[in-house]
PDB file of C-alpha atoms and ligand atoms in Angstrom:
ATOM      1  CA  MET A1309       0.392  -0.109  -0.166  1.00 42.00           C
ATOM      2  CA  ILE A1310       1.408   3.407  -1.209  1.00 47.00           C
ATOM      3  CA  HIS A1311      -0.346   6.003   1.358  1.00 51.00           C
ATOM      4  CA  ILE A1312       0.498   9.330   1.746  1.00 50.00           C
ATOM      5  CA  SER A1313       1.628   8.827   5.018  1.00 49.00           C
ATOM      6  CA  HIS A1314       3.742  11.723   5.072  1.00 50.00           C
ATOM      7  CA  THR A1315       0.611  14.025   4.529  1.00 54.00           C
ATOM      8  CA  LEU A1316       0.384  15.195   8.039  1.00 63.00           C
ATOM      9  CA  ILE A1317      -2.194  17.006   9.691  1.00 72.00           C
ATOM     10  CA  ARG A1318       0.210  19.448  10.053  1.00 74.00           C
ATOM     11  CA  ASP A1319      -0.494  20.541   6.259  1.00 86.00           C
ATOM     12  CA  TRP A1320      -3.634  20.075   5.973  1.00 90.00           C
ATOM     13  CA  GLU A1321      -4.012  22.745   8.691  1.00 90.00           C
ATOM     14  CA  ARG A1322      -2.197  25.147   7.069  1.00 93.00           C
ATOM     15  CA  ILE A1323      -3.827  24.438   3.859  1.00 94.00           C
ATOM     16  CA  ALA A1324      -7.075  24.992   5.887  1.00 94.00           C
ATOM     17  CA  ASP A1325      -5.987  28.362   7.372  1.00 94.00           C
ATOM     18  CA  GLU A1326      -4.930  29.220   4.114  1.00 96.00           C
ATOM     19  CA  LEU A1327      -7.597  28.691   2.345  1.00 95.00           C
ATOM     20  CA  ALA A1328      -9.272  30.751   5.312  1.00 94.00           C
ATOM     21  CA  SER A1329      -6.882  33.458   4.689  1.00 96.00           C
ATOM     22  CA  GLN A1330      -5.971  34.043   1.081  1.00 97.00           C
ATOM     23  CA  SER A1331      -8.142  31.545  -0.644  1.00 97.00           C
ATOM     24  CA  TYR A1332      -5.334  28.921  -1.961  1.00 98.00           C
ATOM     25  CA  ALA A1333      -2.615  26.644   0.021  1.00 97.00           C
ATOM     26  CA  VAL A1334       0.358  25.483  -1.817  1.00 97.00           C
ATOM     27  CA  VAL A1335       2.072  22.250  -0.295  1.00 95.00           C
ATOM     28  CA  ASP A1336       5.347  20.964  -1.647  1.00 95.00           C
ATOM     29  CA  ASN A1337       6.327  17.223  -1.426  1.00 92.00           C
ATOM     30  CA  PHE A1338       2.471  15.973  -0.987  1.00 92.00           C
ATOM     31  CA  LEU A1339       3.575  13.306  -3.224  1.00 92.00           C
ATOM     32  CA  SER A1340       6.743  11.549  -2.052  1.00 91.00           C
ATOM     33  CA  SER A1341       9.131  11.399  -5.188  1.00 94.00           C
ATOM     34  CA  ASP A1342       8.568   7.643  -5.204  1.00 94.00           C
ATOM     35  CA  GLN A1343       4.614   8.633  -6.039  1.00 94.00           C
ATOM     36  CA  VAL A1344       5.158  11.003  -8.710  1.00 97.00           C
ATOM     37  CA  SER A1345       7.115   8.773 -10.592  1.00 97.00           C
ATOM     38  CA  LEU A1346       4.749   6.012 -10.340  1.00 97.00           C
ATOM     39  CA  PHE A1347       2.180   8.398 -11.092  1.00 97.00           C
ATOM     40  CA  HIS A1348       3.898  10.059 -13.815  1.00 98.00           C
ATOM     41  CA  THR A1349       4.808   6.191 -15.250  1.00 98.00           C
ATOM     42  CA  LEU A1350       0.873   5.599 -15.248  1.00 97.00           C
ATOM     43  CA  THR A1351      -0.064   8.374 -16.858  1.00 97.00           C
ATOM     44  CA  MET A1352       2.052   8.400 -19.564  1.00 97.00           C
ATOM     45  CA  ASP A1353       0.975   4.641 -19.595  1.00 97.00           C
ATOM     46  CA  TYR A1354      -2.682   5.876 -20.418  1.00 97.00           C
ATOM     47  CA  TYR A1355      -1.455   8.624 -22.152  1.00 97.00           C
ATOM     48  CA  GLN A1356       0.523   6.538 -24.704  1.00 96.00           C
ATOM     49  CA  ALA A1357      -2.694   3.565 -24.848  1.00 97.00           C
ATOM     50  CA  GLY A1358      -4.894   6.737 -26.309  1.00 96.00           C
ATOM     51  CA  ASP A1359      -7.161   6.635 -22.970  1.00 95.00           C
ATOM     52  CA  PHE A1360      -7.467  10.583 -23.188  1.00 96.00           C
ATOM     53  CA  LYS A1361      -9.726  13.236 -24.438  1.00 94.00           C
ATOM     54  CA  GLU A1362      -9.478  16.498 -25.830  1.00 90.00           C
ATOM     55  CA  ALA A1363     -10.852  18.711 -22.942  1.00 88.00           C
ATOM     56  CA  GLY A1364     -13.651  21.325 -23.736  1.00 80.00           C
ATOM     57  CA  ILE A1365     -14.782  24.010 -21.832  1.00 75.00           C
ATOM     58  CA  GLY A1366     -18.529  24.414 -19.425  1.00 71.00           C
ATOM     59  CA  ARG A1367     -20.729  21.618 -20.019  1.00 65.00           C
ATOM     60  CA  MET A1368     -23.926  19.988 -21.628  1.00 54.00           C
ATOM     61  CA  GLN A1369     -24.937  22.802 -24.008  1.00 56.00           C
ATOM     62  CA  ASN A1370     -22.156  24.933 -22.911  1.00 59.00           C
ATOM     63  CA  TYR A1371     -19.154  22.044 -24.227  1.00 60.00           C
ATOM     64  CA  SER A1372     -17.251  23.231 -26.617  1.00 60.00           C
ATOM     65  CA  LYS A1373     -13.558  22.343 -27.952  1.00 61.00           C
ATOM     66  CA  LYS A1374     -11.743  25.056 -27.897  1.00 72.00           C
ATOM     67  CA  ASP A1375      -8.194  24.382 -28.485  1.00 70.00           C
ATOM     68  CA  GLN A1376      -6.699  28.092 -28.261  1.00 77.00           C
ATOM     69  CA  ILE A1377      -8.351  28.996 -25.080  1.00 88.00           C
ATOM     70  CA  ARG A1378      -7.513  25.153 -23.567  1.00 92.00           C
ATOM     71  CA  GLY A1379      -5.129  23.012 -24.756  1.00 94.00           C
ATOM     72  CA  ASP A1380      -5.079  19.905 -22.251  1.00 96.00           C
ATOM     73  CA  GLN A1381      -5.942  16.491 -23.169  1.00 96.00           C
ATOM     74  CA  ILE A1382      -7.594  14.922 -19.645  1.00 97.00           C
ATOM     75  CA  LEU A1383      -8.580  11.329 -18.306  1.00 97.00           C
ATOM     76  CA  TRP A1384     -11.005  11.180 -16.087  1.00 96.00           C
ATOM     77  CA  LEU A1385     -10.451   8.924 -12.816  1.00 95.00           C
ATOM     78  CA  ASP A1386     -12.587   6.259 -11.733  1.00 92.00           C
ATOM     79  CA  GLU A1387     -13.506   5.680  -8.058  1.00 88.00           C
ATOM     80  CA  GLN A1388     -13.702   1.945  -8.411  1.00 90.00           C
ATOM     81  CA  SER A1389     -10.343   2.154 -10.043  1.00 90.00           C
ATOM     82  CA  ALA A1390      -8.448  -1.279  -9.002  1.00 87.00           C
ATOM     83  CA  GLU A1391      -5.558   1.017  -9.786  1.00 93.00           C
ATOM     84  CA  PRO A1392      -3.485   1.338  -5.623  1.00 93.00           C
ATOM     85  CA  LEU A1393      -2.135   4.711  -6.501  1.00 93.00           C
ATOM     86  CA  ILE A1394      -5.493   6.056  -7.678  1.00 94.00           C
ATOM     87  CA  GLN A1395      -7.725   4.487  -4.560  1.00 93.00           C
ATOM     88  CA  ASN A1396      -5.121   5.565  -2.265  1.00 91.00           C
ATOM     89  CA  TYR A1397      -5.119   9.015  -3.856  1.00 93.00           C
ATOM     90  CA  TRP A1398      -9.175   8.961  -3.118  1.00 91.00           C
ATOM     91  CA  GLU A1399      -9.183   7.754  -0.062  1.00 90.00           C
ATOM     92  CA  ASP A1400      -6.247  10.038   0.779  1.00 89.00           C
ATOM     93  CA  ILE A1401      -8.014  12.894  -0.602  1.00 92.00           C
ATOM     94  CA  GLY A1402     -11.361  12.249   1.367  1.00 92.00           C
ATOM     95  CA  LEU A1403      -9.980  12.432   4.570  1.00 90.00           C
ATOM     96  CA  LEU A1404      -8.367  16.434   3.272  1.00 92.00           C
ATOM     97  CA  GLN A1405     -12.290  16.680   2.375  1.00 93.00           C
ATOM     98  CA  GLN A1406     -13.506  15.619   5.824  1.00 92.00           C
ATOM     99  CA  TYR A1407     -10.756  17.788   7.776  1.00 92.00           C
ATOM    100  CA  LEU A1408     -11.429  21.022   5.529  1.00 93.00           C
ATOM    101  CA  ASN A1409     -15.545  20.040   6.454  1.00 93.00           C
ATOM    102  CA  ARG A1410     -14.628  19.962  10.125  1.00 91.00           C
ATOM    103  CA  THR A1411     -12.603  23.614  10.506  1.00 89.00           C
ATOM    104  CA  CYS A1412     -13.843  25.414   7.434  1.00 86.00           C
ATOM    105  CA  PHE A1413     -17.995  24.524   7.261  1.00 85.00           C
ATOM    106  CA  LEU A1414     -17.788  24.039   3.432  1.00 86.00           C
ATOM    107  CA  GLY A1415     -20.053  21.243   3.416  1.00 90.00           C
ATOM    108  CA  LEU A1416     -17.854  19.279   0.587  1.00 93.00           C
ATOM    109  CA  HIS A1417     -19.959  16.273  -0.282  1.00 90.00           C
ATOM    110  CA  SER A1418     -17.442  14.606  -2.863  1.00 92.00           C
ATOM    111  CA  GLY A1419     -15.014  14.605  -5.539  1.00 93.00           C
ATOM    112  CA  GLU A1420     -14.531  14.457  -9.246  1.00 95.00           C
ATOM    113  CA  PHE A1421     -10.686  14.326 -10.584  1.00 96.00           C
ATOM    114  CA  HIS A1422      -8.676  13.489 -13.471  1.00 97.00           C
ATOM    115  CA  PHE A1423      -5.482  13.619 -15.049  1.00 98.00           C
ATOM    116  CA  ALA A1424      -3.945  16.771 -17.546  1.00 98.00           C
ATOM    117  CA  VAL A1425      -1.661  16.221 -19.881  1.00 98.00           C
ATOM    118  CA  TYR A1426      -0.739  19.502 -21.705  1.00 98.00           C
ATOM    119  CA  PRO A1427       1.456  18.826 -24.902  1.00 97.00           C
ATOM    120  CA  ILE A1428       4.223  21.028 -26.273  1.00 97.00           C
ATOM    121  CA  GLY A1429       2.727  24.616 -26.958  1.00 96.00           C
ATOM    122  CA  LYS A1430      -0.357  24.173 -25.363  1.00 96.00           C
ATOM    123  CA  GLU A1431      -2.009  26.645 -22.330  1.00 96.00           C
ATOM    124  CA  TYR A1432      -5.046  27.003 -20.254  1.00 96.00           C
ATOM    125  CA  LYS A1433      -5.982  30.600 -20.711  1.00 96.00           C
ATOM    126  CA  ARG A1434      -7.255  32.593 -17.605  1.00 96.00           C
ATOM    127  CA  HIS A1435     -10.479  31.210 -15.815  1.00 95.00           C
ATOM    128  CA  LEU A1436     -12.676  30.437 -12.883  1.00 95.00           C
ATOM    129  CA  ASP A1437     -13.073  26.519 -12.251  1.00 94.00           C
ATOM    130  CA  VAL A1438     -16.874  26.676 -11.562  1.00 90.00           C
ATOM    131  CA  PHE A1439     -19.372  25.757 -14.506  1.00 85.00           C
ATOM    132  CA  LYS A1440     -22.178  28.967 -15.823  1.00 80.00           C
ATOM    133  CA  ASP A1441     -24.926  26.380 -14.550  1.00 79.00           C
ATOM    134  CA  SER A1442     -23.798  25.268 -10.933  1.00 84.00           C
ATOM    135  CA  ASP A1443     -21.491  26.193  -8.501  1.00 86.00           C
ATOM    136  CA  ALA A1444     -20.771  22.932  -6.815  1.00 92.00           C
ATOM    137  CA  ARG A1445     -16.983  23.108  -7.108  1.00 93.00           C
ATOM    138  CA  LYS A1446     -15.371  24.627  -3.987  1.00 95.00           C
ATOM    139  CA  ILE A1447     -12.141  23.923  -3.935  1.00 96.00           C
ATOM    140  CA  SER A1448      -9.751  22.802  -7.068  1.00 98.00           C
ATOM    141  CA  VAL A1449      -6.556  20.394  -5.745  1.00 98.00           C
ATOM    142  CA  ILE A1450      -3.803  20.153  -8.463  1.00 98.00           C
ATOM    143  CA  VAL A1451      -0.872  17.590  -8.139  1.00 98.00           C
ATOM    144  CA  TYR A1452       2.065  18.406 -10.122  1.00 98.00           C
ATOM    145  CA  LEU A1453       3.710  15.088 -11.694  1.00 98.00           C
ATOM    146  CA  ASN A1454       6.411  15.121 -13.847  1.00 98.00           C
ATOM    147  CA  PRO A1455       9.524  14.299 -11.358  1.00 97.00           C
ATOM    148  CA  GLU A1456      11.738  17.223 -13.295  1.00 97.00           C
ATOM    149  CA  TRP A1457      10.778  20.672 -14.248  1.00 98.00           C
ATOM    150  CA  LYS A1458      12.469  23.273 -14.912  1.00 98.00           C
ATOM    151  CA  PRO A1459      11.931  27.218 -15.056  1.00 98.00           C
ATOM    152  CA  GLU A1460      12.977  27.653 -18.827  1.00 98.00           C
ATOM    153  CA  TRP A1461      10.141  24.609 -19.649  1.00 98.00           C
ATOM    154  CA  GLY A1462       6.986  27.327 -18.861  1.00 98.00           C
ATOM    155  CA  GLY A1463       3.880  25.750 -17.761  1.00 98.00           C
ATOM    156  CA  ALA A1464       3.793  27.907 -14.429  1.00 98.00           C
ATOM    157  CA  LEU A1465      -0.106  28.105 -12.349  1.00 98.00           C
ATOM    158  CA  ARG A1466      -0.701  31.723 -12.795  1.00 98.00           C
ATOM    159  CA  LEU A1467      -2.668  32.801  -9.940  1.00 98.00           C
ATOM    160  CA  PHE A1468      -4.569  36.401 -10.540  1.00 98.00           C
ATOM    161  CA  LEU A1469      -5.110  38.035  -7.017  1.00 98.00           C
ATOM    162  CA  PRO A1470      -5.764  41.360  -5.564  1.00 96.00           C
ATOM    163  CA  ASP A1471      -2.448  42.192  -5.046  1.00 95.00           C
ATOM    164  CA  GLY A1472      -1.072  41.027  -8.567  1.00 97.00           C
ATOM    165  CA  GLU A1473       0.557  37.712 -10.230  1.00 98.00           C
ATOM    166  CA  LEU A1474       1.674  34.755  -8.811  1.00 98.00           C
ATOM    167  CA  ASP A1475       3.315  32.277 -10.683  1.00 98.00           C
ATOM    168  CA  ILE A1476       3.772  28.535  -9.623  1.00 98.00           C
ATOM    169  CA  LEU A1477       5.888  26.017 -11.387  1.00 98.00           C
ATOM    170  CA  PRO A1478       4.244  22.692 -11.393  1.00 98.00           C
ATOM    171  CA  VAL A1479       7.026  21.656  -9.617  1.00 98.00           C
ATOM    172  CA  GLY A1480       6.598  17.405  -9.288  1.00 98.00           C
ATOM    173  CA  GLY A1481       4.892  16.126  -5.664  1.00 96.00           C
ATOM    174  CA  ARG A1482       3.453  19.706  -5.754  1.00 97.00           C
ATOM    175  CA  MET A1483       0.306  20.620  -4.642  1.00 96.00           C
ATOM    176  CA  VAL A1484      -1.949  23.791  -5.029  1.00 98.00           C
ATOM    177  CA  CYS A1485      -5.653  24.336  -3.477  1.00 97.00           C
ATOM    178  CA  MET A1486      -7.832  27.256  -4.134  1.00 98.00           C
ATOM    179  CA  ARG A1487     -11.593  28.380  -3.578  1.00 96.00           C
ATOM    180  CA  SER A1488     -12.969  27.504  -7.237  1.00 96.00           C
ATOM    181  CA  GLU A1489     -15.213  30.422  -7.017  1.00 94.00           C
ATOM    182  CA  LEU A1490     -12.779  32.886  -6.266  1.00 96.00           C
ATOM    183  CA  ILE A1491      -9.311  32.530  -7.777  1.00 97.00           C
ATOM    184  CA  GLU A1492      -8.912  33.147 -11.452  1.00 98.00           C
ATOM    185  CA  HIS A1493      -5.689  31.177 -12.816  1.00 98.00           C
ATOM    186  CA  ALA A1494      -3.931  29.982 -16.529  1.00 98.00           C
ATOM    187  CA  VAL A1495      -1.457  27.973 -17.420  1.00 98.00           C
ATOM    188  CA  LEU A1496       0.625  28.852 -19.271  1.00 98.00           C
ATOM    189  CA  PRO A1497       2.249  27.669 -22.632  1.00 98.00           C
ATOM    190  CA  VAL A1498       4.544  24.099 -22.066  1.00 98.00           C
ATOM    191  CA  LYS A1499       7.743  24.233 -23.759  1.00 98.00           C
ATOM    192  CA  LYS A1500       7.964  20.529 -22.121  1.00 98.00           C
ATOM    193  CA  GLU A1501       4.725  17.617 -22.118  1.00 98.00           C
ATOM    194  CA  ARG A1502       3.219  18.698 -18.871  1.00 98.00           C
ATOM    195  CA  TYR A1503       1.536  15.906 -16.844  1.00 98.00           C
ATOM    196  CA  SER A1504      -1.185  16.748 -13.547  1.00 98.00           C
ATOM    197  CA  LEU A1505      -3.806  15.404 -11.614  1.00 98.00           C
ATOM    198  CA  THR A1506      -6.578  18.167 -11.201  1.00 97.00           C
ATOM    199  CA  GLY A1507      -9.628  17.333  -9.342  1.00 96.00           C
ATOM    200  CA  TRP A1508     -12.764  19.555  -7.245  1.00 97.00           C
ATOM    201  CA  LEU A1509     -13.880  19.025  -4.178  1.00 96.00           C
ATOM    202  CA  LYS A1510     -17.362  19.293  -4.638  1.00 95.00           C
ATOM    203  CA  THR A1511     -20.953  20.269  -2.409  1.00 92.00           C
ATOM    204  CA  ALA A1512     -24.302  18.623  -3.709  1.00 85.00           C
ATOM    205  CA  ASP A1513     -24.550  19.611  -7.121  1.00 67.00           C
ATOM    206  CA  THR A1514     -27.638  22.112  -7.511  1.00 59.00           C
ATOM    207  CA  LEU A1515     -27.797  22.326 -11.253  1.00 54.00           C
ATOM    208  CA  SER A1516     -30.701  25.049 -12.546  1.00 47.00           C
ATOM    209  CA  PHE A1517     -32.235  24.077 -15.757  1.00 46.00           C
TER     210      PHE A1517
HETATM  211  C1  OGA B1763      -7.641  23.253 -14.879  1.00 95.39           C
HETATM  212  C2  OGA B1763      -6.390  24.527 -14.220  1.00 95.39           C
HETATM  213  C3  OGA B1763      -4.089  24.155 -13.405  1.00 95.39           C
HETATM  214  C4  OGA B1763      -2.805  23.425 -13.233  1.00 95.39           C
HETATM  215  O1  OGA B1763      -7.343  22.257 -15.017  1.00 95.39           O
HETATM  216  O2  OGA B1763      -9.008  23.891 -14.585  1.00 95.39           O
HETATM  217  O3  OGA B1763      -6.741  25.590 -14.283  1.00 95.39           O
HETATM  218  O4  OGA B1763      -1.917  24.180 -13.362  1.00 95.39           O
HETATM  219  N1  OGA B1763      -5.135  23.390 -13.951  1.00 95.39           N
HETATM  220  O5  OGA B1763      -2.481  22.605 -14.360  1.00 95.39           O
HETATM  221 MN1   MN B1764      -8.558  25.710 -13.654  1.00 95.39          MN
END
């Protein structure tokens, strides 16, 4: 079993505090380097097997493919997956979700996660992670899966904050959480294939149509 054992309650406390005070949190080494390389290999295998699909923007009638705005390829995780890495990630994020519910009263109810690959030259322009027809997504959780990332490869996550822009490199094992409704962000163009695991902790869906 490969649990996120070194993701201590200390990290969770800081995530909760920083989500409350600044609406985002960055945790380095959320995944160990072993976990990063296992995830990286797994993701590359799925990608090379052709399991990924071009990502869209919006959903249902608003869903459209706009490569210029968003150029990543994604693969949704299956909660029933037999893959221990995925099972353990799901469990550990479930514990984080419970902790955030106890401390921040967010009423989080479920999660959804996808792997993402940005091929060379692709980006994701400035956006918020909420859909027009649903405000269920509350916390975005992104974990980076490239064992090595050099600054000259670009691909930073850029947060647009009240006091300016903050660029966060997709360093392997690093985790970024943010309030989905509040923090506008972008993925800058990549010069190297960029791997991540992105997801959302959600309240019960309140679709209005
Ligand atoms: C997204 C997103 C950021 C990143 O998938 O919505 O903004 O750093 N990802 O991968
Ligand atoms: Mn986003």
